[in-house]
mmCIF file of C-alpha atoms and ligand atoms in Angstrom:
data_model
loop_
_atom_site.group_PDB
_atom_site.id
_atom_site.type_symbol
_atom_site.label_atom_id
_atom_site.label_comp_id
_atom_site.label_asym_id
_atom_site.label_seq_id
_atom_site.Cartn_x
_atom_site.Cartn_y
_atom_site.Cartn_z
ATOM 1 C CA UNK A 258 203.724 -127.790 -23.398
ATOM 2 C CA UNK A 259 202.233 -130.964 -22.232
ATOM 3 C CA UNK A 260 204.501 -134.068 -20.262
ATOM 4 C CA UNK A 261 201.778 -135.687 -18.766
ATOM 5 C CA UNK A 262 200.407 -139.379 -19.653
ATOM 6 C CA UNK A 263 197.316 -139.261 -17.583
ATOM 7 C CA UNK A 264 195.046 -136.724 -16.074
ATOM 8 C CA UNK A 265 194.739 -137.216 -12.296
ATOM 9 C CA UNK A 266 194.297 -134.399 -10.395
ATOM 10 C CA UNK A 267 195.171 -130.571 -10.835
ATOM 11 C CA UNK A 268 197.777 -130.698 -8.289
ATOM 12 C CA UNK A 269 199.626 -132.089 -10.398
ATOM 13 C CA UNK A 270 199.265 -129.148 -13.021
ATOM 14 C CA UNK A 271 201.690 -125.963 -13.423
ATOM 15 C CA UNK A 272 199.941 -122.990 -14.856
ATOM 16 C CA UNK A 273 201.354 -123.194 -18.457
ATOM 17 C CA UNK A 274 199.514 -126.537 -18.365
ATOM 18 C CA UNK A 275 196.065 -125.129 -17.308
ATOM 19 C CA UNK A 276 196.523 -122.095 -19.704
ATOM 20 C CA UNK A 277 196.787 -124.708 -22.271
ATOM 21 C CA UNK A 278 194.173 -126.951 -21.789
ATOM 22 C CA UNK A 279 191.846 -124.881 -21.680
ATOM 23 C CA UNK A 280 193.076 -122.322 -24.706
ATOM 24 C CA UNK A 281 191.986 -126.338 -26.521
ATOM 25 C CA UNK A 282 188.876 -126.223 -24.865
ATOM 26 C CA UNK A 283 188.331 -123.011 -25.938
ATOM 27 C CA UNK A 284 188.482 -124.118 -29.411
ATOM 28 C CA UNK A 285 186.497 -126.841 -29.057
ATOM 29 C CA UNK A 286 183.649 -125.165 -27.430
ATOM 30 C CA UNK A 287 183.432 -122.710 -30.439
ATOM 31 C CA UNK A 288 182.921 -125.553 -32.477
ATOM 32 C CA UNK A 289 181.388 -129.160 -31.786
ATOM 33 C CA UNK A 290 181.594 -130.542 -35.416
ATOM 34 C CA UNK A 291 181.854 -134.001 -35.154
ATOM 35 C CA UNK A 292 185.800 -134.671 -36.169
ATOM 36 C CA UNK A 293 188.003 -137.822 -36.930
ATOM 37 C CA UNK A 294 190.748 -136.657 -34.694
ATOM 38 C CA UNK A 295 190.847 -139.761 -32.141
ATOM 39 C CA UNK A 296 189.484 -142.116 -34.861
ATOM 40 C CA UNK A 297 190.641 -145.839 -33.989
ATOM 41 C CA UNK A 298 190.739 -144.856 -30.395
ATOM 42 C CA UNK A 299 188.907 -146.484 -27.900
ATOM 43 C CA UNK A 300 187.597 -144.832 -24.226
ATOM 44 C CA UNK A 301 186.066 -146.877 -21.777
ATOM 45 C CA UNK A 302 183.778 -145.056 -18.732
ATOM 46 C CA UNK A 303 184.080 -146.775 -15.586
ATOM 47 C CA UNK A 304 181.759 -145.054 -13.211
ATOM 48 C CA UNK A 305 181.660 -146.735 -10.055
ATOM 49 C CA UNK A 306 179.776 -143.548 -8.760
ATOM 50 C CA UNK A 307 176.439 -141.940 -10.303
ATOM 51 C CA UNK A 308 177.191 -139.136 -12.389
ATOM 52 C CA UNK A 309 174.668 -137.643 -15.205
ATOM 53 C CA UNK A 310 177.081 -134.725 -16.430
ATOM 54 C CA UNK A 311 180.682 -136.153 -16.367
ATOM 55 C CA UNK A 312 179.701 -139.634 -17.882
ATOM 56 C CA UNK A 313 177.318 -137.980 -20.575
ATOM 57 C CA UNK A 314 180.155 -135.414 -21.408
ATOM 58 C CA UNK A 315 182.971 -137.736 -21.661
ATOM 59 C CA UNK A 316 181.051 -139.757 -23.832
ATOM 60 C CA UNK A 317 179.896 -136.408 -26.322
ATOM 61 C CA UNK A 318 183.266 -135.550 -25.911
ATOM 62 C CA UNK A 319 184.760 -138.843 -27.216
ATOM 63 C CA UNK A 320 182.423 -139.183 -30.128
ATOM 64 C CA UNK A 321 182.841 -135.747 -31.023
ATOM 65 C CA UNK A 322 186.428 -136.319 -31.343
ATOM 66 C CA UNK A 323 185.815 -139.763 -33.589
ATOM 67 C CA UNK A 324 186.860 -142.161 -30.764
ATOM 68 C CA UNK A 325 184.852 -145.199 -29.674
ATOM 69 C CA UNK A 326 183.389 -145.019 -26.399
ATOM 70 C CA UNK A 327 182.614 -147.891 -24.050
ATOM 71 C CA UNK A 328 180.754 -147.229 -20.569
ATOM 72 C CA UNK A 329 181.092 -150.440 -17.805
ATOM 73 C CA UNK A 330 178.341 -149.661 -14.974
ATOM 74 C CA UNK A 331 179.416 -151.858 -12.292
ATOM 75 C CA UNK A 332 175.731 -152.624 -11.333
ATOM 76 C CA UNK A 333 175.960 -154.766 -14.039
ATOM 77 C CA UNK A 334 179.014 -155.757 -14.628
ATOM 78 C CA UNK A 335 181.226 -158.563 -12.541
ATOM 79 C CA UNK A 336 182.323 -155.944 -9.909
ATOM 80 C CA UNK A 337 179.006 -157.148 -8.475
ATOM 81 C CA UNK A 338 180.263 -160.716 -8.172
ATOM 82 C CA UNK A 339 183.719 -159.225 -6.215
ATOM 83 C CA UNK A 340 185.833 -158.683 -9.091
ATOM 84 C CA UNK A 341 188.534 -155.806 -7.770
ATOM 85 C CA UNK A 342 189.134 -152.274 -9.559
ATOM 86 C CA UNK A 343 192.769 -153.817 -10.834
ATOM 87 C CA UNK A 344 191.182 -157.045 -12.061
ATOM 88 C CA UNK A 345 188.471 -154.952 -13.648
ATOM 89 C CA UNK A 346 190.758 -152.136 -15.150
ATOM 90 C CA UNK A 347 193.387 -154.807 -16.110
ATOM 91 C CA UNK A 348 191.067 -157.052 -17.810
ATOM 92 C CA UNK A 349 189.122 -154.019 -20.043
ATOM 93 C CA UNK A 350 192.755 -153.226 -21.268
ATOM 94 C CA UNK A 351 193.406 -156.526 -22.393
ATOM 95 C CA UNK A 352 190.609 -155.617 -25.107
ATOM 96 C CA UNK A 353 193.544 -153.363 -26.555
ATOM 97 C CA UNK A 354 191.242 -149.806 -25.363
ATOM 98 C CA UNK A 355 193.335 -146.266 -24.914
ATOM 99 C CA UNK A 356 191.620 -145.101 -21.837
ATOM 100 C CA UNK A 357 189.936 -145.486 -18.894
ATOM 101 C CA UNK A 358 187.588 -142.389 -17.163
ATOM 102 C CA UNK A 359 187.263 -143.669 -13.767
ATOM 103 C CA UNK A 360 185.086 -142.120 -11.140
ATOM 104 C CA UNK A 361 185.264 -144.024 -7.866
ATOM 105 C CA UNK A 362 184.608 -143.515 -4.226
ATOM 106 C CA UNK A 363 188.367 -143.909 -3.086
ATOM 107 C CA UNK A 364 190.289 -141.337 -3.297
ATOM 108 C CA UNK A 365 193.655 -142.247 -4.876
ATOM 109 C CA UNK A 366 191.992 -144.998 -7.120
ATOM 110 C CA UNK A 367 193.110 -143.234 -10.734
ATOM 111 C CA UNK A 368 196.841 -142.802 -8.539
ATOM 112 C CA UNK A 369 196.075 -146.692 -8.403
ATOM 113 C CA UNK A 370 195.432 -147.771 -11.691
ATOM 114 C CA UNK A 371 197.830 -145.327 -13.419
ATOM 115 C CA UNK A 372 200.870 -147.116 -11.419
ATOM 116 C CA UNK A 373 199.416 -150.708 -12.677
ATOM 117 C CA UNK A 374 198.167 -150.562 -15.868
ATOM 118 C CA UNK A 375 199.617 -149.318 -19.043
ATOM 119 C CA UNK A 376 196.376 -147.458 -20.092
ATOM 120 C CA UNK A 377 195.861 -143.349 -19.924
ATOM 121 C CA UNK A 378 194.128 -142.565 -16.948
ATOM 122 C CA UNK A 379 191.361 -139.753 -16.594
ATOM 123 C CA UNK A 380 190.086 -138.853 -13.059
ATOM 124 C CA UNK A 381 186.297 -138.365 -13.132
ATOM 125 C CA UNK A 382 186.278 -137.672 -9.469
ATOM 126 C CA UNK A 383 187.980 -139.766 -6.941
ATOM 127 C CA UNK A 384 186.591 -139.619 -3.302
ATOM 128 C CA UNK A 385 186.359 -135.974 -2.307
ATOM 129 C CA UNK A 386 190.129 -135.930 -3.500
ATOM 130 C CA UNK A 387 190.387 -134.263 -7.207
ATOM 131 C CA UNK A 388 187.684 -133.489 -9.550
ATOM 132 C CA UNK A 389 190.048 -132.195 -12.539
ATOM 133 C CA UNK A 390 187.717 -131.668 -15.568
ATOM 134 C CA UNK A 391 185.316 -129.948 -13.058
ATOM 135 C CA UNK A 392 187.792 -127.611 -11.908
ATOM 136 C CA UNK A 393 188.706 -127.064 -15.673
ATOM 137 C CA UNK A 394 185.149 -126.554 -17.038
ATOM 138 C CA UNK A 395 184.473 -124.274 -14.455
ATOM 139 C CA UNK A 396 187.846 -122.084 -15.324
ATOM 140 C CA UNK A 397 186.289 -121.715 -18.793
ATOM 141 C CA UNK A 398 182.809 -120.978 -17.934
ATOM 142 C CA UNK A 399 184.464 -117.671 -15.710
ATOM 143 C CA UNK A 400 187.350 -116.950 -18.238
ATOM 144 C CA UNK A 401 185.024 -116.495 -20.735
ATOM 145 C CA UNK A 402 182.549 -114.193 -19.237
ATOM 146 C CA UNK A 403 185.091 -112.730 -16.737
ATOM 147 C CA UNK A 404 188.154 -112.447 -19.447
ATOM 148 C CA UNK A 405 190.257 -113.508 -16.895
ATOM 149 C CA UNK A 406 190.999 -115.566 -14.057
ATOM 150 C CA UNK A 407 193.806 -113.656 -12.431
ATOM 151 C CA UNK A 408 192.324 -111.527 -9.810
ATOM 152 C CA UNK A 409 188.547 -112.720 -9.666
ATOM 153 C CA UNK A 410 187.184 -113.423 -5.965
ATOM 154 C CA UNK A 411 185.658 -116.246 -5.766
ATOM 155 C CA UNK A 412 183.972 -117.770 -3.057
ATOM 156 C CA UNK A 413 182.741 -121.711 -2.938
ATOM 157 C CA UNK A 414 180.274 -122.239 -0.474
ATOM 158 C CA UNK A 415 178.562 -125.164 1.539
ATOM 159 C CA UNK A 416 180.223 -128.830 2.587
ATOM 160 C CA UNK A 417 183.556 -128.065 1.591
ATOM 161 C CA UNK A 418 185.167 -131.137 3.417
ATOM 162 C CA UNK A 419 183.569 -133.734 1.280
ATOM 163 C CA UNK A 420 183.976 -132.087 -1.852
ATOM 164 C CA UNK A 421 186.242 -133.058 -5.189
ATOM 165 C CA UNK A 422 185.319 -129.803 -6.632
ATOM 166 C CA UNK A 423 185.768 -127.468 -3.945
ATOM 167 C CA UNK A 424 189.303 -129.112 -3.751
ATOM 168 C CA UNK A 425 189.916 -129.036 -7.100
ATOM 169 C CA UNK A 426 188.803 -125.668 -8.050
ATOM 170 C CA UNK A 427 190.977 -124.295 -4.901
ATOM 171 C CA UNK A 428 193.896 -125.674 -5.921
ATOM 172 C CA UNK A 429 193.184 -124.437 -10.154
ATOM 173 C CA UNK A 430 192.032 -121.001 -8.905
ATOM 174 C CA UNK A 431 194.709 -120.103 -6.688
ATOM 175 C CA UNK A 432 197.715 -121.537 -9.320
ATOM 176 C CA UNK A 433 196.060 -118.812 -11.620
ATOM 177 C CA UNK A 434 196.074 -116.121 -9.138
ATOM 178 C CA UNK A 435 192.143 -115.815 -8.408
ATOM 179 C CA UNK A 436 191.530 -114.836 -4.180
ATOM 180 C CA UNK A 437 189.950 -118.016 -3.072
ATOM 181 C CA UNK A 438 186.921 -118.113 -0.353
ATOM 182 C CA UNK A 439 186.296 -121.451 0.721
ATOM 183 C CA UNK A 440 182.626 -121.013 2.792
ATOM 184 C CA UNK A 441 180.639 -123.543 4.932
ATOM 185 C CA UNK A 442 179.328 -124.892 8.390
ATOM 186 C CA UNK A 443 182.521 -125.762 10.977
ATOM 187 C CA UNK A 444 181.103 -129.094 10.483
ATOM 188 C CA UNK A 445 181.455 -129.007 6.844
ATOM 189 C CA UNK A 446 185.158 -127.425 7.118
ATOM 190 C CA UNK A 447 189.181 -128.858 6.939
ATOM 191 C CA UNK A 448 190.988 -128.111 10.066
ATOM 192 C CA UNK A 449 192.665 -125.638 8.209
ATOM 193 C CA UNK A 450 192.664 -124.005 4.014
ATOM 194 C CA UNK A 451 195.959 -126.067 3.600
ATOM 195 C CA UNK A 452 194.099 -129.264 4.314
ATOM 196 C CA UNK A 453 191.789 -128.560 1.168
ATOM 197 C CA UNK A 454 194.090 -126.575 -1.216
ATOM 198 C CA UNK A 455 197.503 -128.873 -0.684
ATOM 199 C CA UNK A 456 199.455 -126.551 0.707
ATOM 200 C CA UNK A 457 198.293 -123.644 -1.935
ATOM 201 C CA UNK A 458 198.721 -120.242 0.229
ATOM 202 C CA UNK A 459 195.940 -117.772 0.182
ATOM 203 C CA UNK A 460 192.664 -119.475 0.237
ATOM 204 C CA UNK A 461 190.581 -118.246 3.362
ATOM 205 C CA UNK A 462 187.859 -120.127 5.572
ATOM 206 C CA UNK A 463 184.662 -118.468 6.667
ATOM 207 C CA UNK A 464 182.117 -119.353 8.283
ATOM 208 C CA UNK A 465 179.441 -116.707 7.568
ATOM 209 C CA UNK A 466 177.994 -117.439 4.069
ATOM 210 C CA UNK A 467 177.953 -113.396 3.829
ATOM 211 C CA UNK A 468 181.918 -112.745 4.805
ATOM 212 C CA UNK A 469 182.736 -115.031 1.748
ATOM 213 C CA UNK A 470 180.112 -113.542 -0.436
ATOM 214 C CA UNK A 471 180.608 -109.874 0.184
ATOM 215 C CA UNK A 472 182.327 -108.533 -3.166
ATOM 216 C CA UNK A 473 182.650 -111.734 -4.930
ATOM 217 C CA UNK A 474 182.977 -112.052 -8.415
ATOM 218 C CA UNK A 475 181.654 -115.464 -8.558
ATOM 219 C CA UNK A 476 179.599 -117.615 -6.144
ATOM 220 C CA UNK A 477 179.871 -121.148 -6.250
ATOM 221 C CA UNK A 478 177.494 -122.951 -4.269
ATOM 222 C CA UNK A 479 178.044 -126.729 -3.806
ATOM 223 C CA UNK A 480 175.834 -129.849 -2.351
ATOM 224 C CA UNK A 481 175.924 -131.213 0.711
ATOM 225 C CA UNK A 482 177.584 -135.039 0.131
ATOM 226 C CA UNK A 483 175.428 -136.724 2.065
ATOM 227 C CA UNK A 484 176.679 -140.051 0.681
ATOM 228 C CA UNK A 485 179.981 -139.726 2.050
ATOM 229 C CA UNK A 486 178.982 -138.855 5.593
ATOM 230 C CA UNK A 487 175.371 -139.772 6.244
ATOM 231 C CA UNK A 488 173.550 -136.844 8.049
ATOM 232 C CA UNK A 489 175.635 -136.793 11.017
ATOM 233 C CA UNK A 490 177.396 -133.035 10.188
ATOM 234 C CA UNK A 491 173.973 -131.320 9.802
ATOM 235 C CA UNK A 492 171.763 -130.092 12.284
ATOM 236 C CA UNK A 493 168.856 -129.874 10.030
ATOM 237 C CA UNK A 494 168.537 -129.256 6.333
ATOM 238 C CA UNK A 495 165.941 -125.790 6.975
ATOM 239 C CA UNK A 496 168.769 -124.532 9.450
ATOM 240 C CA UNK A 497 171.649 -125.366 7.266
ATOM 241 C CA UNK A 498 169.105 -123.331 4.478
ATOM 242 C CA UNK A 499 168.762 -120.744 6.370
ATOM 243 C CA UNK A 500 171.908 -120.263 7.196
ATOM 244 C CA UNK A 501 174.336 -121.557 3.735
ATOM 245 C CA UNK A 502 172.031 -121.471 1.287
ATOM 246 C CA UNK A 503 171.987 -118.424 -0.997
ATOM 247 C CA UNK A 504 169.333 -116.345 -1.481
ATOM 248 C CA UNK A 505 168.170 -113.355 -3.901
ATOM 249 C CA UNK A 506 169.008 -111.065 -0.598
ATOM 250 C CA UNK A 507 172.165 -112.785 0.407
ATOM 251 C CA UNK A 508 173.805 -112.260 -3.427
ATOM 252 C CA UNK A 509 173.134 -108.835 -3.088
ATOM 253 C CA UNK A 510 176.452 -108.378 -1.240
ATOM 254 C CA UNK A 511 178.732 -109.495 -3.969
ATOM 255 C CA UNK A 512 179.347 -107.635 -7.092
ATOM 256 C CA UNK A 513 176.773 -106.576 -9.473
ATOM 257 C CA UNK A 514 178.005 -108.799 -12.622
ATOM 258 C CA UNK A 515 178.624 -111.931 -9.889
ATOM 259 C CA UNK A 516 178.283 -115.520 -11.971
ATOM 260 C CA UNK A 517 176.267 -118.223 -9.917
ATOM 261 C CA UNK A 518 177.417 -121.477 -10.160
ATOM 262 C CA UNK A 519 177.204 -125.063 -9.198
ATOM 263 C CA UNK A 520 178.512 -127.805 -10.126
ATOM 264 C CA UNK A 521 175.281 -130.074 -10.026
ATOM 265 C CA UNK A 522 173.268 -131.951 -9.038
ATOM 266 C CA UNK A 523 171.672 -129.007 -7.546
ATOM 267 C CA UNK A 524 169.346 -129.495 -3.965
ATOM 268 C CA UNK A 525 166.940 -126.545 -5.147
ATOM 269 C CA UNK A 526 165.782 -124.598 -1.808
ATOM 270 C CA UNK A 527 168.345 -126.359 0.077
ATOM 271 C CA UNK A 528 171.945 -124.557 -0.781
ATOM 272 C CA UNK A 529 170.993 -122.379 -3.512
ATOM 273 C CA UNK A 530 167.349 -120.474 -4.168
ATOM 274 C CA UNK A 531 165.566 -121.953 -7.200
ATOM 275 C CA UNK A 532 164.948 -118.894 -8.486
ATOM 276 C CA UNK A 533 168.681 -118.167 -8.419
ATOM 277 C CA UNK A 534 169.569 -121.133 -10.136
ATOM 278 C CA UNK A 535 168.044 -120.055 -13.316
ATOM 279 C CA UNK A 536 168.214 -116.767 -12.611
ATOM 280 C CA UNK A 537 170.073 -113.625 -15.121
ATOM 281 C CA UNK A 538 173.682 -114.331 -13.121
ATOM 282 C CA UNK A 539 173.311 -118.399 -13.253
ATOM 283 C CA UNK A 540 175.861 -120.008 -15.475
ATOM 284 C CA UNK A 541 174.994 -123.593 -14.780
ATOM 285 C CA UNK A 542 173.947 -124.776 -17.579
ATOM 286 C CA UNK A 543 177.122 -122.990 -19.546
ATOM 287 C CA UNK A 544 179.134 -125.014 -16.986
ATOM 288 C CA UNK A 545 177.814 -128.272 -18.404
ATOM 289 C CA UNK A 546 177.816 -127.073 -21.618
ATOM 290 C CA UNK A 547 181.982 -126.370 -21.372
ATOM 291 C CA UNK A 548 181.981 -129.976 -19.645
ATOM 292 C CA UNK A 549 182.385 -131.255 -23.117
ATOM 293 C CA UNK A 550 184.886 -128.816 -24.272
ATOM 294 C CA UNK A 551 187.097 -129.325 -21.605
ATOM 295 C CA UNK A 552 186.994 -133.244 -21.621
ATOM 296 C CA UNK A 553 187.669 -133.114 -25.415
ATOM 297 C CA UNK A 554 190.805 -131.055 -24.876
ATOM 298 C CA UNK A 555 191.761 -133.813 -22.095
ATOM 299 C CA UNK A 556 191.300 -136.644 -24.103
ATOM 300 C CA UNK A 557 192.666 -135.364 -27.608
ATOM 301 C CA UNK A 558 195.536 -134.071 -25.417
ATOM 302 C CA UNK A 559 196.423 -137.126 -23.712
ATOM 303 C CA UNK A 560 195.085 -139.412 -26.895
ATOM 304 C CA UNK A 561 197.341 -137.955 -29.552
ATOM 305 C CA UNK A 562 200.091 -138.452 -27.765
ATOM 306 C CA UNK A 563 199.694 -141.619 -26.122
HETATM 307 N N1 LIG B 23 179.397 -132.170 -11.592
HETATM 308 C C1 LIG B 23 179.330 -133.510 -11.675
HETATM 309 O O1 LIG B 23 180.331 -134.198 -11.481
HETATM 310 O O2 LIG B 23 178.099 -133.994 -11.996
HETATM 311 P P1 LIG B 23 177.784 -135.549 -12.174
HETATM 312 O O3 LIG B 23 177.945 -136.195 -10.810
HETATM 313 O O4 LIG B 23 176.372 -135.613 -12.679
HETATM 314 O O5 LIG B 23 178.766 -136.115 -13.143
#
């Protein structure tokens, strides 16, 4: 059911594969007894990128699953004195550790380090390439309220051309048959739905938050990743408000039982209402809570046969 030594992207993935990890995660998230399952394991977080929910969960996940966890910040670590992501990776596997969670600004880095080192690789968000365990977690948070994926409409909304997850969850959506609605300034847009889905068919661009919203099932509102392109795609943050952000009003077009989600941090009042956010139809908080059930499928996946 599983051929796969590392975990770096969901392109990557047929459906059997997706089906499966998350049928684990499924059993993990009914249960989060601490285990012995990974014990004499070792996991080592390299976040060269903030994160509060995918390093946090990674690390529950590990220690859940009786593996040691490790996490190198580069802020203090010798990446600050020039010391490459190779010479890094290579020389925290010479301390005899199982796997590496990168996150990283390049897109392609986990590609990197899978090809030269001889650890398991898990991407934790590389660029605005792949965002796997995102796109997984968020799978399980609809499957289990939805019952399904096949089917659901699903529109992700806001700066899809910087984003890991919109990318990700295209890609994961479409290989299990949900209609995908990618939503968002021309700015803020691929040239075209192939760009961001790699070559998936049957993902549509809009560029009225209210086409992509009317009927949906779920509404998946994202930040605007001002990191990776400065300010110089907005006009201002109240028009691009006014305009992409949802509103009470605004999710009145899509179905009655719609799920709100985001994958966080949330900009409150900028791309989603506040009110919305913990509102009846928000599922954000599930979605972080199936963040640790999803990454301890990955890793007792890839760490039990490694
Ligand atoms: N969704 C997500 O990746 O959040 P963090 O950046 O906090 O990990």
């Amino acid at each position: 059911m599983w051929t796969h030594r590392h975990l770096l992207g969901i392109e990557s993935l047929l459906p059997s594969e997706i089906q499966f990890l998350l049928d684990r995660a499924e059993g993990f998230a009914s249960s989060i007894e601490k285990t012995a399952r990974l014990r004499g394991k070792v996991v080592v977080n390299l976040f060269f990128e903030a994160s509060t929910r995918t390093r946090t969960s990674f690390e529950l996940a590990a220690k859940r699953l009786g593996a040691d966890i490790i996490n190198v910040s580069p802020s203090t670590s010798s990446v600050i004195k020039g010391e490459t992501l190779l010479d890094t990776a290579k020389n925290v596997e010479a301390m005899r550790i199982d796997a590496i969670v990168l996150r990283h600004s390049a897109s392609g880095s986990p590609h990197f380090l899978a090809k030269r080192t001889h650890t398991v690789i898990v991407n934790a968000g590389d660029g605005a390439h792949e965002h796997p365990t995102q796109a997984l977690l968020d799978a399980l948070t609809m499957r289990r309220h939805k019952g399904r994926i096949d089917g659901l409409v699903v529109a992700i909304c806001g700066d899809i051309l910087h984003s890991r997850v919109a990318r990700s969850n295209a890609i994961l959506l479409r290989t299990m048959g949900a209609e995908v609605r990618l939503a968002g300034p021309r700015t803020m847009m691929p040239p075209s739905a192939e760009t961001i889905a790699a070559g998936v068919p049957g993902v549509t661009i809009h560029h009225r938050l209210e086409d992509a919203v009317e009927g949906a099932d779920v509404v998946m509102m994202l930040r605007i990743q001002t990191e990776r392109f400065g300010v110089s795609c907005l006009s201002t943050l109240r028009e691009y408000s006014r305009t992409f952000g949802l509103t009470e009003r605004m999710l009145t077009r899509a179905k009655s039982d719609v799920l709100v989600m985001h994958p966080g941090p949330i900009n409150r009042g900028v791309e989603l209402d506040a009110k919305l956010a913990d509102g009846a139809s928000s599922v954000i908080l599930e979605q972080v809570e199936m963040g640790v059930a999803v990454r301890m499928a990955v890793l007792d996946t890839l760490l039990r046969r490694a």
